[in-house]
Coordinates of C-alpha atoms in Angstrom, one line a residue:
Chain A
M1 CA 0.0 0.0 0.0
S2 CA 1.4 3.4 -1.0
D3 CA 2.2 5.8 1.7
N4 CA 1.9 8.6 -0.9
I5 CA -0.9 10.4 0.9
L6 CA -1.8 14.1 1.2
S7 CA -0.9 15.9 4.3
I8 CA -1.9 19.4 5.2
N9 CA 0.7 21.7 6.9
L10 CA -1.5 23.8 9.1
A11 CA 0.2 27.0 8.1
T12 CA -1.8 26.6 4.9
T13 CA -5.0 27.5 6.8
R14 CA -3.3 29.5 9.5
Q15 CA -5.4 32.6 9.1
Q16 CA -8.7 30.7 8.9
W17 CA -8.4 28.0 11.5
G18 CA -6.8 27.1 14.8
F19 CA -5.6 23.5 15.5
A20 CA -9.0 22.0 16.3
E21 CA -10.8 23.7 13.5
A22 CA -8.1 22.6 11.0
V23 CA -8.3 19.0 12.2
D24 CA -12.1 19.1 11.8
G25 CA -11.8 20.6 8.4
C26 CA -9.3 18.0 7.3
L27 CA -11.3 15.1 8.7
A28 CA -14.5 16.4 7.0
R29 CA -12.6 15.9 3.7
G30 CA -11.1 12.6 4.6
I31 CA -7.6 14.0 5.2
T32 CA -5.9 12.2 8.1
A33 CA -2.4 13.5 7.9
I34 CA -1.4 17.0 9.1
S35 CA 1.7 18.9 10.2
P36 CA 1.0 21.6 12.8
W37 CA 3.1 24.5 14.0
R38 CA 4.2 24.8 17.6
D39 CA 2.2 28.0 18.2
Q40 CA -0.9 26.3 17.0
V41 CA -0.4 23.5 19.4
A42 CA 0.4 25.9 22.2
A43 CA -2.8 27.8 21.6
I44 CA -4.9 24.8 22.3
G45 CA -2.5 23.2 24.7
L46 CA -0.2 20.3 24.1
A47 CA -2.3 17.8 26.1
E48 CA -5.5 18.6 24.2
A49 CA -3.7 18.7 20.8
S50 CA -2.2 15.3 21.6
R51 CA -5.7 13.9 22.7
I52 CA -7.2 15.1 19.4
V53 CA -4.4 13.5 17.4
R54 CA -4.8 10.1 19.1
A55 CA -8.6 10.2 19.3
N56 CA -8.7 10.6 15.5
G57 CA -5.8 8.4 14.6
L58 CA -4.1 11.4 12.8
R59 CA -0.7 11.0 11.3
L60 CA 1.6 13.9 12.0
T61 CA 4.0 14.2 9.1
G62 CA 6.1 16.6 11.1
L63 CA 6.0 19.3 13.8
C64 CA 7.1 22.8 12.7
R65 CA 9.5 23.9 13.9
G66 CA 12.7 23.7 15.7
G67 CA 16.0 25.4 14.7
M68 CA 17.0 29.0 14.9
F69 CA 20.3 28.0 16.5
P70 CA 22.7 30.9 15.7
A71 CA 22.8 33.6 18.3
A72 CA 25.1 36.6 19.1
D73 CA 26.2 35.2 22.5
A74 CA 26.3 32.0 24.6
E75 CA 23.1 32.9 26.4
G76 CA 21.3 33.1 23.2
R77 CA 22.6 29.8 22.0
Q78 CA 21.6 28.1 25.2
A79 CA 18.1 29.6 25.1
A80 CA 17.8 28.3 21.5
L81 CA 19.0 24.8 22.6
D82 CA 16.5 24.8 25.5
D83 CA 13.7 25.7 23.3
N84 CA 14.7 23.1 20.8
R85 CA 14.6 20.5 23.5
R86 CA 11.1 21.5 24.4
A87 CA 10.2 21.2 20.7
V88 CA 11.6 17.6 20.7
D89 CA 9.4 16.9 23.7
E90 CA 6.3 18.2 22.0
A91 CA 7.1 16.2 18.8
A92 CA 7.5 13.1 20.9
E93 CA 4.2 13.7 22.8
L94 CA 2.4 14.3 19.5
G95 CA 4.0 11.3 17.8
A96 CA 5.2 13.4 14.9
D97 CA 7.2 11.7 12.1
C98 CA 9.9 14.3 12.6
L99 CA 10.8 17.7 14.1
V100 CA 11.4 20.1 11.2
L101 CA 14.4 22.3 11.7
V102 CA 14.6 25.8 10.1
V103 CA 18.1 26.3 11.3
G104 CA 18.4 30.0 11.6
G105 CA 20.3 32.8 9.8
L106 CA 22.8 35.4 10.8
P107 CA 22.8 36.6 14.4
E108 CA 22.0 40.3 14.8
G109 CA 24.9 42.4 13.5
S110 CA 26.8 39.5 12.0
R111 CA 28.0 39.2 8.4
D112 CA 29.8 35.9 9.1
I113 CA 27.7 33.2 7.4
T114 CA 30.4 30.6 7.8
D115 CA 30.3 31.1 11.6
A116 CA 26.5 30.9 11.5
R117 CA 26.7 27.6 9.7
A118 CA 29.2 26.3 12.3
Q119 CA 26.8 27.3 15.0
V120 CA 24.0 25.4 13.3
A121 CA 26.1 22.3 13.2
E122 CA 27.0 22.7 16.9
G123 CA 23.4 23.4 17.8
I124 CA 22.0 20.3 16.1
A125 CA 24.9 18.2 17.6
A126 CA 23.9 19.4 21.0
L127 CA 20.2 18.7 20.5
L128 CA 20.7 15.3 18.9
P129 CA 21.2 13.1 22.1
H130 CA 17.9 14.3 23.5
A131 CA 16.2 13.8 20.1
R132 CA 17.5 10.3 19.8
A133 CA 16.6 9.4 23.4
S134 CA 13.1 10.7 22.6
G135 CA 12.8 8.8 19.4
V136 CA 12.2 12.1 17.4
P137 CA 14.0 12.3 14.1
L138 CA 15.3 15.7 13.2
A139 CA 14.6 16.9 9.7
I140 CA 16.9 19.7 8.5
E141 CA 15.0 21.8 5.9
P142 CA 17.2 23.6 3.5
L143 CA 15.6 26.9 2.8
H144 CA 15.8 29.0 -0.4
P145 CA 18.9 31.2 -0.6
M146 CA 16.7 34.3 -0.3
Y147 CA 16.2 33.3 3.4
A148 CA 19.9 32.8 4.1
A149 CA 20.3 36.0 6.1
D150 CA 17.3 35.9 8.4
R151 CA 15.8 32.3 8.5
A152 CA 18.2 29.6 7.5
C153 CA 21.8 29.5 6.4
V154 CA 21.4 25.9 5.2
N155 CA 20.4 26.6 1.6
T156 CA 20.9 23.5 -0.5
L157 CA 20.0 19.9 -0.2
D158 CA 23.6 18.9 -0.5
Q159 CA 24.6 21.3 2.3
A160 CA 22.0 19.7 4.5
L161 CA 23.1 16.2 3.6
D162 CA 26.7 17.1 4.4
L163 CA 25.4 18.1 7.9
C164 CA 23.6 14.8 8.2
E165 CA 26.7 12.8 7.3
A166 CA 28.7 14.7 9.9
L167 CA 26.0 14.3 12.6
G168 CA 25.1 10.7 12.2
P169 CA 21.9 8.8 12.8
G170 CA 18.7 10.6 13.8
V171 CA 19.1 13.5 11.4
G172 CA 17.7 13.7 7.9
V173 CA 16.1 16.3 5.5
A174 CA 12.8 17.8 4.7
I175 CA 12.6 18.4 1.0
D176 CA 10.4 21.4 0.3
V177 CA 10.1 22.0 -3.5
Y178 CA 9.8 25.7 -2.9
H179 CA 13.2 25.9 -1.5
V180 CA 15.1 23.5 -3.8
W181 CA 13.4 23.5 -7.2
W182 CA 15.9 25.8 -8.8
D183 CA 19.0 23.8 -7.8
P184 CA 21.0 22.5 -10.8
G185 CA 22.2 19.7 -8.6
L186 CA 18.8 18.7 -7.3
A187 CA 18.4 15.3 -9.0
Q188 CA 21.8 14.1 -7.8
A189 CA 21.2 15.5 -4.3
I190 CA 17.8 13.7 -4.0
A191 CA 19.4 10.5 -5.2
R192 CA 22.1 11.0 -2.5
A193 CA 19.5 11.6 0.1
G194 CA 17.8 8.4 -0.8
R195 CA 21.1 6.4 -0.6
M196 CA 21.6 7.9 2.9
G197 CA 18.1 7.0 4.0
A198 CA 17.8 10.7 4.9
I199 CA 14.5 11.7 3.4
M200 CA 12.0 12.5 6.1
A201 CA 9.5 14.8 4.5
H202 CA 8.3 16.1 1.2
H203 CA 6.7 19.5 1.2
I204 CA 4.8 20.9 -1.8
C205 CA 3.5 24.2 -3.1
D206 CA 4.4 26.2 -6.2
W207 CA 6.6 29.1 -7.3
R208 CA 4.4 31.9 -8.7
V209 CA 5.6 34.2 -11.5
P210 CA 5.8 36.9 -10.5
T211 CA 6.4 36.3 -6.8
R212 CA 5.1 39.3 -5.1
D213 CA 6.6 38.8 -1.6
L214 CA 9.6 37.0 -0.3
L215 CA 7.8 35.1 2.4
L216 CA 4.0 35.1 1.9
D217 CA 3.3 34.5 -1.8
R218 CA 3.7 30.8 -2.2
G219 CA 1.4 29.3 -4.9
M220 CA -1.0 26.4 -5.0
M221 CA 0.4 23.3 -6.7
G222 CA -0.1 23.7 -10.5
D223 CA -0.3 27.5 -10.4
G224 CA 3.5 28.0 -10.8
V225 CA 6.6 26.8 -12.5
I226 CA 7.8 24.0 -10.3
D227 CA 7.9 20.6 -12.0
L228 CA 6.2 18.8 -9.2
P229 CA 5.7 15.5 -10.9
G230 CA 9.4 15.5 -11.9
I231 CA 10.6 16.2 -8.4
R232 CA 8.2 13.6 -7.0
A233 CA 9.6 11.1 -9.4
M234 CA 13.1 11.9 -8.2
I235 CA 12.0 11.3 -4.6
E236 CA 10.3 8.0 -5.4
A237 CA 13.2 6.9 -7.5
A238 CA 15.3 7.6 -4.4
G239 CA 13.2 5.0 -2.5
W240 CA 10.9 7.3 -0.6
N241 CA 7.2 7.1 -1.1
G242 CA 5.9 9.0 1.9
P243 CA 3.3 11.8 2.3
Q244 CA 3.3 15.0 0.3
E245 CA 2.7 17.8 2.7
V246 CA 1.1 21.0 1.4
E247 CA 2.6 24.1 3.0
I248 CA 1.4 27.4 1.5
F249 CA 2.0 30.8 3.0
S250 CA -0.2 33.1 0.9
A251 CA -1.3 36.4 2.5
Q252 CA -3.0 37.8 -0.6
D253 CA -4.6 34.7 -2.0
W254 CA -5.1 31.3 -0.1
W255 CA -5.3 32.8 3.3
Q256 CA -8.1 35.0 2.1
R257 CA -10.3 32.0 1.1
P258 CA -12.5 29.7 3.2
G259 CA -10.4 26.9 4.7
D260 CA -12.6 24.2 3.2
E261 CA -12.2 25.7 -0.3
V262 CA -8.4 25.6 0.2
L263 CA -8.4 22.0 1.3
A264 CA -10.7 21.0 -1.7
V265 CA -8.2 22.6 -4.1
C266 CA -5.3 21.0 -2.3
Q267 CA -7.0 17.6 -2.8
E268 CA -7.8 18.2 -6.4
R269 CA -4.3 19.5 -7.2
F270 CA -2.6 16.7 -5.3
E271 CA -4.2 14.3 -7.8
S272 CA -3.8 16.4 -10.9
A273 CA -0.5 18.2 -10.5
C274 CA 1.7 16.3 -7.9
Q275 CA 2.0 12.7 -8.9
A276 CA 5.2 11.3 -10.3
R277 CA 5.2 10.8 -14.0
Chain B
M1 CA 49.5 49.6 -10.1
S2 CA 46.2 48.2 -8.8
D3 CA 43.3 47.9 -11.1
N4 CA 41.0 47.8 -8.1
I5 CA 39.0 50.9 -9.0
L6 CA 35.4 52.0 -8.5
S7 CA 33.1 51.6 -11.4
I8 CA 29.5 52.8 -11.4
N9 CA 26.9 50.6 -13.1
L10 CA 24.5 53.2 -14.5
A11 CA 21.5 51.3 -13.2
T12 CA 22.5 52.7 -9.9
T13 CA 21.3 56.2 -11.0
R14 CA 18.8 55.0 -13.6
Q15 CA 15.9 57.1 -12.2
Q16 CA 18.0 60.2 -11.8
W17 CA 20.2 60.4 -14.9
G18 CA 20.5 59.4 -18.5
F19 CA 23.8 58.3 -20.0
A20 CA 25.3 61.7 -20.6
E21 CA 24.2 63.1 -17.2
A22 CA 25.6 60.0 -15.4
V23 CA 28.9 60.4 -17.1
D24 CA 29.1 64.0 -16.1
G25 CA 28.2 63.1 -12.6
C26 CA 30.9 60.4 -12.4
L27 CA 33.6 62.6 -14.0
A28 CA 32.7 65.4 -11.6
R29 CA 33.6 63.1 -8.8
G30 CA 36.7 61.6 -10.5
I31 CA 35.1 58.4 -11.4
T32 CA 36.2 57.2 -14.8
A33 CA 34.8 53.7 -15.0
I34 CA 31.2 52.9 -15.7
S35 CA 28.9 50.2 -17.0
P36 CA 25.9 51.3 -18.9
W37 CA 22.7 49.5 -19.9
R38 CA 21.8 49.1 -23.5
D39 CA 18.6 51.1 -23.2
Q40 CA 20.6 54.0 -21.8
V41 CA 23.0 53.8 -24.7
A42 CA 20.1 53.6 -27.2
A43 CA 18.4 56.7 -25.7
I44 CA 21.4 58.9 -26.6
G45 CA 22.4 56.9 -29.6
L46 CA 25.3 54.4 -29.9
A47 CA 27.5 56.8 -31.8
E48 CA 27.1 59.7 -29.3
A49 CA 27.6 57.3 -26.4
S50 CA 30.8 56.0 -28.0
R51 CA 32.0 59.5 -28.7
I52 CA 31.5 60.4 -25.0
V53 CA 33.3 57.3 -23.9
R54 CA 36.3 58.0 -26.1
A55 CA 36.5 61.7 -25.5
N56 CA 36.6 61.2 -21.8
G57 CA 38.9 58.1 -21.7
L58 CA 36.2 56.2 -19.8
R59 CA 36.7 52.6 -19.0
L60 CA 33.6 50.4 -19.6
T61 CA 33.7 47.6 -17.1
G62 CA 30.8 45.9 -18.9
L63 CA 27.8 46.5 -21.1
C64 CA 24.5 45.3 -19.6
R65 CA 23.1 43.2 -21.0
G66 CA 22.8 40.3 -23.4
G67 CA 21.2 37.0 -22.6
M68 CA 17.5 36.0 -22.3
F69 CA 18.1 33.0 -24.6
P70 CA 15.3 30.5 -23.8
A71 CA 12.1 30.9 -25.8
A72 CA 9.0 28.9 -26.5
D73 CA 9.8 28.4 -30.1
A74 CA 12.5 28.6 -32.8
E75 CA 11.5 32.1 -33.9
G76 CA 11.9 33.3 -30.3
R77 CA 15.3 31.8 -30.0
Q78 CA 16.4 33.3 -33.3
A79 CA 15.2 36.7 -32.3
A80 CA 17.1 36.4 -29.0
L81 CA 20.2 35.4 -30.9
D82 CA 19.9 38.3 -33.3
D83 CA 19.5 40.7 -30.5
N84 CA 22.5 39.3 -28.7
R85 CA 24.6 39.8 -31.8
R86 CA 23.6 43.4 -31.8
A87 CA 24.6 43.6 -28.2
V88 CA 28.0 42.2 -29.1
D89 CA 28.3 44.9 -31.8
E90 CA 27.4 47.6 -29.3
A91 CA 29.9 46.3 -26.7
A92 CA 32.6 46.3 -29.4
E93 CA 31.8 49.8 -30.5
L94 CA 31.9 51.0 -26.9
G95 CA 35.0 49.1 -26.1
A96 CA 33.4 47.4 -23.1
D97 CA 35.5 44.9 -21.1
C98 CA 32.7 42.4 -21.5
L99 CA 29.1 41.9 -22.5
V100 CA 27.2 40.8 -19.3
L101 CA 24.8 37.9 -20.0
V102 CA 21.7 37.5 -17.9
V103 CA 20.8 34.2 -19.5
G104 CA 17.0 34.1 -19.1
G105 CA 14.6 31.9 -17.3
L106 CA 11.7 29.6 -18.2
P107 CA 9.9 30.3 -21.5
E108 CA 6.3 31.2 -21.1
G109 CA 4.3 28.2 -20.0
S110 CA 7.3 26.0 -19.3
R111 CA 8.2 24.1 -16.1
D112 CA 11.2 22.5 -17.7
I113 CA 14.3 24.3 -16.2
T114 CA 16.6 21.6 -17.5
D115 CA 15.5 22.4 -21.0
A116 CA 15.9 26.1 -20.3
R117 CA 19.4 25.5 -19.2
A118 CA 20.1 23.5 -22.4
Q119 CA 18.7 26.4 -24.4
V120 CA 21.1 28.8 -22.6
A121 CA 24.1 26.6 -23.4
E122 CA 23.0 26.4 -27.1
G123 CA 22.3 30.2 -27.3
I124 CA 25.7 31.1 -25.9
A125 CA 27.4 28.6 -28.2
A126 CA 25.6 30.1 -31.2
L127 CA 26.6 33.7 -30.1
L128 CA 30.2 32.9 -29.3
P129 CA 31.8 32.9 -32.8
H130 CA 30.5 36.5 -33.4
A131 CA 31.7 37.6 -29.9
R132 CA 35.1 36.1 -30.5
A133 CA 35.4 37.7 -33.9
S134 CA 34.4 41.0 -32.4
G135 CA 36.8 40.7 -29.5
V136 CA 34.0 40.9 -27.0
P137 CA 34.3 38.6 -24.0
L138 CA 31.0 37.2 -22.8
A139 CA 30.5 37.3 -19.0
I140 CA 27.8 34.9 -17.7
E141 CA 26.3 36.4 -14.6
P142 CA 24.8 33.7 -12.3
L143 CA 21.7 35.2 -10.8
H144 CA 20.3 34.6 -7.3
P145 CA 18.0 31.5 -7.3
M146 CA 15.0 33.7 -6.6
Y147 CA 15.3 34.8 -10.3
A148 CA 15.5 31.3 -11.7
A149 CA 12.0 31.3 -13.1
D150 CA 11.9 34.7 -14.8
R151 CA 15.4 36.1 -15.3
A152 CA 18.2 33.6 -15.2
C153 CA 18.3 29.8 -14.8
V154 CA 22.1 29.9 -14.2
N155 CA 22.0 30.3 -10.4
T156 CA 25.4 29.4 -9.0
L157 CA 28.9 30.3 -9.9
D158 CA 29.9 26.7 -10.3
Q159 CA 27.0 26.2 -12.7
A160 CA 28.3 29.2 -14.7
L161 CA 31.8 27.8 -14.7
D162 CA 30.6 24.4 -15.9
L163 CA 29.1 26.3 -18.9
C164 CA 32.4 28.2 -19.4
E165 CA 34.4 24.9 -19.5
A166 CA 32.0 23.5 -22.0
L167 CA 32.0 26.5 -24.2
G168 CA 35.7 27.3 -24.3
P169 CA 37.6 30.6 -24.7
G170 CA 35.8 33.9 -24.8
V171 CA 33.3 33.1 -22.0
G172 CA 33.8 33.9 -18.4
V173 CA 31.7 35.1 -15.4
A174 CA 30.5 38.3 -13.8
I175 CA 30.5 37.7 -10.0
D176 CA 27.8 39.8 -8.4
V177 CA 27.9 39.5 -4.6
Y178 CA 24.2 40.0 -4.4
H179 CA 23.6 36.8 -6.3
V180 CA 26.2 34.5 -4.8
W181 CA 27.0 35.6 -1.2
W182 CA 24.8 32.8 0.3
D183 CA 26.5 30.0 -1.6
P184 CA 28.2 27.5 0.8
G185 CA 30.5 26.6 -2.1
L186 CA 31.4 30.2 -2.9
A187 CA 35.1 30.2 -1.8
Q188 CA 35.9 27.1 -3.8
A189 CA 34.0 28.3 -6.8
I190 CA 35.8 31.7 -6.8
A191 CA 39.1 29.9 -6.6
R192 CA 38.1 27.7 -9.5
A193 CA 37.1 30.7 -11.5
G194 CA 40.5 32.2 -10.9
R195 CA 42.3 29.0 -12.0
M196 CA 40.2 29.1 -15.2
G197 CA 41.0 32.8 -15.8
A198 CA 37.3 33.2 -16.0
I199 CA 36.7 36.3 -13.8
M200 CA 35.6 39.2 -15.9
A201 CA 33.7 41.4 -13.5
H202 CA 33.0 42.0 -9.8
H203 CA 29.7 43.6 -9.0
I204 CA 28.9 45.0 -5.5
C205 CA 26.0 46.1 -3.4
D206 CA 24.5 44.6 -0.3
W207 CA 21.7 42.4 1.0
R208 CA 19.3 44.3 3.2
V209 CA 17.5 42.6 6.1
P210 CA 14.6 42.7 5.6
T211 CA 14.6 42.7 1.8
R212 CA 11.3 44.3 0.9
D213 CA 11.2 43.5 -2.8
L214 CA 12.6 40.7 -4.9
L215 CA 14.1 43.0 -7.5
L216 CA 14.3 46.6 -6.5
D217 CA 15.6 46.6 -2.9
R218 CA 19.3 46.2 -3.1
G219 CA 21.3 47.9 -0.4
M220 CA 24.3 50.2 -0.4
M221 CA 27.6 48.5 0.5
G222 CA 27.8 48.3 4.3
D223 CA 24.1 48.6 4.9
G224 CA 23.5 44.8 4.7
V225 CA 24.9 41.4 5.7
I226 CA 27.2 40.5 2.8
D227 CA 30.8 40.1 3.8
L228 CA 32.2 42.3 1.0
P229 CA 35.8 42.4 2.3
G230 CA 35.8 38.7 2.6
I231 CA 34.4 38.1 -0.9
R232 CA 36.9 40.6 -2.3
A233 CA 39.7 38.8 -0.6
M234 CA 38.6 35.6 -2.3
I235 CA 38.5 37.2 -5.7
E236 CA 42.0 38.8 -5.2
A237 CA 43.3 35.5 -3.9
A238 CA 42.0 34.0 -7.1
G239 CA 44.3 36.3 -9.0
W240 CA 41.8 39.0 -10.1
N241 CA 42.3 42.6 -9.0
G242 CA 39.9 44.4 -11.4
P243 CA 37.3 47.1 -10.8
Q244 CA 34.5 46.8 -8.3
E245 CA 31.3 47.8 -10.1
V246 CA 28.4 49.2 -8.0
E247 CA 25.1 48.0 -9.2
I248 CA 22.1 49.0 -7.0
F249 CA 18.5 48.7 -7.9
S250 CA 16.7 50.6 -5.1
A251 CA 13.2 51.9 -5.9
Q252 CA 12.5 53.0 -2.3
D253 CA 15.8 54.4 -1.3
W254 CA 18.8 55.2 -3.6
W255 CA 16.8 55.9 -6.7
Q256 CA 15.0 58.6 -4.6
R257 CA 18.2 60.5 -3.8
P258 CA 20.1 63.0 -5.9
G259 CA 22.6 61.2 -8.1
D260 CA 25.6 63.1 -6.8
E261 CA 24.7 62.1 -3.3
V262 CA 24.5 58.4 -4.4
L263 CA 27.9 58.6 -6.0
A264 CA 29.4 60.2 -3.0
V265 CA 28.2 57.4 -0.7
C266 CA 29.4 54.8 -3.3
Q267 CA 32.9 56.4 -3.1
E268 CA 32.9 56.5 0.7
R269 CA 31.7 52.9 1.1
F270 CA 34.0 51.6 -1.6
E271 CA 36.8 52.7 0.7
S272 CA 35.3 51.8 4.0
A273 CA 33.3 48.7 3.3
C274 CA 34.6 47.0 0.2
Q275 CA 38.4 46.5 0.4
A276 CA 39.8 43.0 1.0
R277 CA 40.9 42.3 4.5

């Protein structure tokens, strides 16, 4: 039986629904896989969120998000590590497939991206024993280079895989098409990820032309220029056939529509625009 | 004698000045190296622009720009090639150091970036004999991945250097810090470019945090997070000590200020924020 199911990252209906409403909306459409954000879980409470997940047999394809490791001083780095340990605990309690790591960018006032990258490696290494002990895989999500300064200084899949190799078991990658579609080395990197057994998540959306905002203008699958069937084929050829998780930040468009309409379009496009060819 | 001089890409004062006014503004401040855009040359006429260049002993660190090779059909590709041949002629007439190539993105309706990249390679190969015969070096400018869809599907320095290796003599790279600063392989790629003798231009500006617009929010050197002295050091270590060309598209900030003020700040920052350490 294929594990290639549709999952909804709850950022996709962030402006319409809280955690419980989003779960109800998904269940009403037969969607049983989700990926919530920590603030959405916190708003309803971890215990209640966990109860809802278990009562409905939901699959959590990830918890968003840990990371943000680099900081200007030791106190900042310790605070980040403490918060990441709490994120691991929440992922464990919710039974999430992985904790997604958006690793962080340059500390305030820094122009040293090499140092920021070293801090990321150190931060994940420090987090890893607790994650392993908790049974929570860590999924490094390489982010598009346009976020290198302020969100994540891990910007290609190969760079993330280098980190995985250095860190050892318990760390893999979340492949979000929005961040990696442009990479001339993408096919080889996905094959490498497959050989490493490192693929933990596959996030989908689309790249609009024009893109009107650096952060909040992601497109619905099929509305942009990403070769979603081609990338899915690479991922399946690499031996991973897991869920495709829709994650759309769209201030001007999808966040303005009723949640149920958004989910209906996600389901339709998952079938028509996202399957490997 | 060092060739590490300041050059002004005339896009930096595009909203304030035409070609002749920009030249006057530069000369008034002792700046004798510029890089104009083809539309700015066309507005005054190629013959008059060329006369101004020669009369004032100006150095042209590049002509912007050729490229935009991919097209949806053969007619479109031929039109692009014809236009690129005219660009070569203009660069030759002006005595420019190189013709900068912004290679183009996906043709209308396409999601096939691999095919677009193949079209770029074919387009440059077709242009190259005329460029060589005209004595005009072609400088491939890798653009930031956020422009992969609509402006350039060559998105890393290594990818551009692979093209150079395949195409042979007469093709090199323009290294614009804005496009490549995030690249975890940058230091190695610049060293490789040096070994190949492929460095033809060094463009500078800065990456603002936050960046408010994908195209028109470049920062003045020193106002962002790019390690300009570090990248300059890499370029000089690679054996290239040519001009640093300021290219700033800034709709909300620098295009709103008097041209002479912009040039004064460029000169000050060139000294204080751009020299190799």
